Amino acid sequence: DLHRRSGEFIESTELVFLEPYASSTSELVTELFTYMTDNVVLSKFEAEALLAGITVDTKNFTVQTGVRTFEAASMLRRFGADPEVVKKYFKEDYLVIKNRADIVRQSEIFMDDTIIGILEDKVDNSILIAAQAADEMLSINGMKASFVAVKVSNNETHVSARSLGEISVQLIMEKLGGGGHLNQAATRIDLSVDLAVEELKRKIKEYKDEENESKKEEGVK
């Protein structure tokens, strides 16, 4: 796992491989092969599946990417993983692109450096669209974190959160019953989209107030 250890951590495991600074689970799985045997054998399809996982989690090797990430990718290339084939895995349907654009168009900036988008209609692939829209909005100048709320059912909302690192979206999502990683997190709330966004705003403000108070205390010390 690449997520921070939480209270719901699985106990009595045979093996724990926890690395919060890894780019993706695919990177960790690739590393595991090197520990298991000196004669690793992967099919071209298996290597491309793992490379696809690394590619999508790092946003094409631009986010949460370290030396180990490139070493894992290099190993997968040696087993025949073709980046062109991997690229084809991510071709998108027209409606996915359209819904994502609608989220960005209707988004609002909250507390100067965070941005929130919504998709009130229930659509196919809504969770995927939320994650992609959150990634896209993070590229807007001045934004340090992005959040997208999408309708899952009449009284259930999924929230995807992304950050450049200065704001821990993981801590914010944990306040809403979810979790994830410093830069990527999510939650599911038993509220309508509008009410979920109101609750999200309260938790963002609460997080920022706590961070400001912590900085003040450090300054006093």
PDB file of N, CA, C and O in Angstrom, residues 42-71:
ATOM      1  N   LEU A  42       7.900 -11.786 -16.690  1.00  0.00           N
ATOM      2  CA  LEU A  42       6.595 -11.159 -16.880  1.00  0.00           C
ATOM      3  C   LEU A  42       6.222 -11.202 -18.349  1.00  0.00           C
ATOM      4  O   LEU A  42       7.087 -11.024 -19.220  1.00  0.00           O
ATOM      5  N   SER A  43       4.955 -11.399 -18.628  1.00  0.00           N
ATOM      6  CA  SER A  43       4.503 -11.332 -20.015  1.00  0.00           C
ATOM      7  C   SER A  43       4.432  -9.864 -20.429  1.00  0.00           C
ATOM      8  O   SER A  43       4.404  -8.960 -19.585  1.00  0.00           O
ATOM      9  N   LYS A  44       4.367  -9.611 -21.726  1.00  0.00           N
ATOM     10  CA  LYS A  44       4.258  -8.250 -22.244  1.00  0.00           C
ATOM     11  C   LYS A  44       2.986  -7.590 -21.701  1.00  0.00           C
ATOM     12  O   LYS A  44       3.012  -6.425 -21.297  1.00  0.00           O
ATOM     13  N   PHE A  45       1.889  -8.334 -21.653  1.00  0.00           N
ATOM     14  CA  PHE A  45       0.627  -7.794 -21.165  1.00  0.00           C
ATOM     15  C   PHE A  45       0.727  -7.412 -19.691  1.00  0.00           C
ATOM     16  O   PHE A  45       0.263  -6.350 -19.267  1.00  0.00           O
ATOM     17  N   GLU A  46       1.347  -8.266 -18.874  1.00  0.00           N
ATOM     18  CA  GLU A  46       1.499  -7.984 -17.444  1.00  0.00           C
ATOM     19  C   GLU A  46       2.355  -6.737 -17.225  1.00  0.00           C
ATOM     20  O   GLU A  46       2.045  -5.888 -16.378  1.00  0.00           O
ATOM     21  N   ALA A  47       3.438  -6.645 -18.004  1.00  0.00           N
ATOM     22  CA  ALA A  47       4.332  -5.489 -17.883  1.00  0.00           C
ATOM     23  C   ALA A  47       3.612  -4.203 -18.284  1.00  0.00           C
ATOM     24  O   ALA A  47       3.759  -3.158 -17.632  1.00  0.00           O
ATOM     25  N   GLU A  48       2.798  -4.273 -19.329  1.00  0.00           N
ATOM     26  CA  GLU A  48       2.072  -3.083 -19.776  1.00  0.00           C
ATOM     27  C   GLU A  48       0.973  -2.693 -18.793  1.00  0.00           C
ATOM     28  O   GLU A  48       0.698  -1.502 -18.598  1.00  0.00           O
ATOM     29  N   ALA A  49       0.353  -3.674 -18.156  1.00  0.00           N
ATOM     30  CA  ALA A  49      -0.669  -3.375 -17.149  1.00  0.00           C
ATOM     31  C   ALA A  49      -0.045  -2.625 -15.971  1.00  0.00           C
ATOM     32  O   ALA A  49      -0.623  -1.649 -15.466  1.00  0.00           O
ATOM     33  N   LEU A  50       1.124  -3.065 -15.526  1.00  0.00           N
ATOM     34  CA  LEU A  50       1.804  -2.389 -14.415  1.00  0.00           C
ATOM     35  C   LEU A  50       2.287  -0.998 -14.830  1.00  0.00           C
ATOM     36  O   LEU A  50       2.175  -0.039 -14.053  1.00  0.00           O
ATOM     37  N   LEU A  51       2.817  -0.887 -16.046  1.00  0.00           N
ATOM     38  CA  LEU A  51       3.266   0.422 -16.530  1.00  0.00           C
ATOM     39  C   LEU A  51       2.082   1.380 -16.654  1.00  0.00           C
ATOM     40  O   LEU A  51       2.208   2.574 -16.361  1.00  0.00           O
ATOM     41  N   ALA A  52       0.927   0.852 -17.050  1.00  0.00           N
ATOM     42  CA  ALA A  52      -0.279   1.679 -17.136  1.00  0.00           C
ATOM     43  C   ALA A  52      -0.658   2.202 -15.754  1.00  0.00           C
ATOM     44  O   ALA A  52      -1.057   3.368 -15.600  1.00  0.00           O
ATOM     45  N   GLY A  53      -0.540   1.352 -14.729  1.00  0.00           N
ATOM     46  CA  GLY A  53      -0.847   1.783 -13.368  1.00  0.00           C
ATOM     47  C   GLY A  53       0.061   2.898 -12.901  1.00  0.00           C
ATOM     48  O   GLY A  53      -0.384   3.876 -12.287  1.00  0.00           O
ATOM     49  N   ILE A  54       1.345   2.768 -13.191  1.00  0.00           N
ATOM     50  CA  ILE A  54       2.302   3.816 -12.812  1.00  0.00           C
ATOM     51  C   ILE A  54       2.013   5.103 -13.585  1.00  0.00           C
ATOM     52  O   ILE A  54       2.025   6.197 -13.024  1.00  0.00           O
ATOM     53  N   THR A  55       1.734   4.956 -14.872  1.00  0.00           N
ATOM     54  CA  THR A  55       1.488   6.119 -15.733  1.00  0.00           C
ATOM     55  C   THR A  55       0.288   6.928 -15.266  1.00  0.00           C
ATOM     56  O   THR A  55       0.345   8.154 -15.159  1.00  0.00           O
ATOM     57  N   VAL A  56      -0.799   6.255 -14.931  1.00  0.00           N
ATOM     58  CA  VAL A  56      -2.015   6.982 -14.546  1.00  0.00           C
ATOM     59  C   VAL A  56      -1.864   7.617 -13.164  1.00  0.00           C
ATOM     60  O   VAL A  56      -2.340   8.731 -12.929  1.00  0.00           O
ATOM     61  N   ASP A  57      -1.189   6.945 -12.234  1.00  0.00           N
ATOM     62  CA  ASP A  57      -1.042   7.497 -10.885  1.00  0.00           C
ATOM     63  C   ASP A  57      -0.048   8.652 -10.817  1.00  0.00           C
ATOM     64  O   ASP A  57      -0.124   9.489  -9.916  1.00  0.00           O
ATOM     65  N   THR A  58       0.902   8.687 -11.741  1.00  0.00           N
ATOM     66  CA  THR A  58       1.894   9.764 -11.738  1.00  0.00           C
ATOM     67  C   THR A  58       1.553  10.868 -12.733  1.00  0.00           C
ATOM     68  O   THR A  58       2.333  11.805 -12.893  1.00  0.00           O
ATOM     69  N   LYS A  59       0.396  10.749 -13.387  1.00  0.00           N
ATOM     70  CA  LYS A  59       0.005  11.721 -14.421  1.00  0.00           C
ATOM     71  C   LYS A  59       1.118  11.838 -15.452  1.00  0.00           C
ATOM     72  O   LYS A  59       1.670  12.908 -15.702  1.00  0.00           O
ATOM     73  N   ASN A  60       1.451  10.696 -16.039  1.00  0.00           N
ATOM     74  CA  ASN A  60       2.516  10.626 -17.048  1.00  0.00           C
ATOM     75  C   ASN A  60       3.878  11.065 -16.481  1.00  0.00           C
ATOM     76  O   ASN A  60       4.600  11.852 -17.080  1.00  0.00           O
ATOM     77  N   PHE A  61       4.196  10.537 -15.291  1.00  0.00           N
ATOM     78  CA  PHE A  61       5.498  10.743 -14.650  1.00  0.00           C
ATOM     79  C   PHE A  61       5.767  12.207 -14.297  1.00  0.00           C
ATOM     80  O   PHE A  61       6.900  12.681 -14.389  1.00  0.00           O
ATOM     81  N   THR A  62       4.728  12.909 -13.856  1.00  0.00           N
ATOM     82  CA  THR A  62       4.899  14.308 -13.439  1.00  0.00           C
ATOM     83  C   THR A  62       4.573  14.536 -11.969  1.00  0.00           C
ATOM     84  O   THR A  62       4.974  15.552 -11.404  1.00  0.00           O
ATOM     85  N   VAL A  63       3.841  13.605 -11.334  1.00  0.00           N
ATOM     86  CA  VAL A  63       3.418  13.782  -9.941  1.00  0.00           C
ATOM     87  C   VAL A  63       3.864  12.588  -9.107  1.00  0.00           C
ATOM     88  O   VAL A  63       3.765  11.442  -9.551  1.00  0.00           O
ATOM     89  N   GLN A  64       4.361  12.864  -7.896  1.00  0.00           N
ATOM     90  CA  GLN A  64       4.753  11.807  -6.962  1.00  0.00           C
ATOM     91  C   GLN A  64       5.715  10.813  -7.613  1.00  0.00           C
ATOM     92  O   GLN A  64       5.629   9.597  -7.436  1.00  0.00           O
ATOM     93  N   THR A  65       6.647  11.349  -8.398  1.00  0.00           N
ATOM     94  CA  THR A  65       7.577  10.510  -9.155  1.00  0.00           C
ATOM     95  C   THR A  65       8.986  10.625  -8.589  1.00  0.00           C
ATOM     96  O   THR A  65       9.503  11.729  -8.415  1.00  0.00           O
ATOM     97  N   GLY A  66       9.606   9.490  -8.283  1.00  0.00           N
ATOM     98  CA  GLY A  66      10.966   9.487  -7.768  1.00  0.00           C
ATOM     99  C   GLY A  66      11.866   8.580  -8.596  1.00  0.00           C
ATOM    100  O   GLY A  66      11.448   8.013  -9.616  1.00  0.00           O
ATOM    101  N   VAL A  67      13.094   8.431  -8.132  1.00  0.00           N
ATOM    102  CA  VAL A  67      14.061   7.588  -8.838  1.00  0.00           C
ATOM    103  C   VAL A  67      13.535   6.161  -8.946  1.00  0.00           C
ATOM    104  O   VAL A  67      13.656   5.500  -9.995  1.00  0.00           O
ATOM    105  N   ARG A  68      12.921   5.681  -7.864  1.00  0.00           N
ATOM    106  CA  ARG A  68      12.414   4.305  -7.858  1.00  0.00           C
ATOM    107  C   ARG A  68      11.304   4.114  -8.888  1.00  0.00           C
ATOM    108  O   ARG A  68      11.134   3.030  -9.447  1.00  0.00           O
ATOM    109  N   THR A  69      10.552   5.184  -9.153  1.00  0.00           N
ATOM    110  CA  THR A  69       9.482   5.104 -10.146  1.00  0.00           C
ATOM    111  C   THR A  69      10.059   4.814 -11.524  1.00  0.00           C
ATOM    112  O   THR A  69       9.574   3.945 -12.251  1.00  0.00           O
ATOM    113  N   PHE A  70      11.119   5.537 -11.877  1.00  0.00           N
ATOM    114  CA  PHE A  70      11.739   5.344 -13.185  1.00  0.00           C
ATOM    115  C   PHE A  70      12.459   3.992 -13.267  1.00  0.00           C
ATOM    116  O   PHE A  70      12.507   3.367 -14.334  1.00  0.00           O
ATOM    117  N   GLU A  71      13.004   3.549 -12.142  1.00  0.00           N
ATOM    118  CA  GLU A  71      13.645   2.232 -12.132  1.00  0.00           C
ATOM    119  C   GLU A  71      12.616   1.129 -12.379  1.00  0.00           C
ATOM    120  O   GLU A  71      12.879   0.173 -13.123  1.00  0.00           O
TER     121      GLU A  71
END
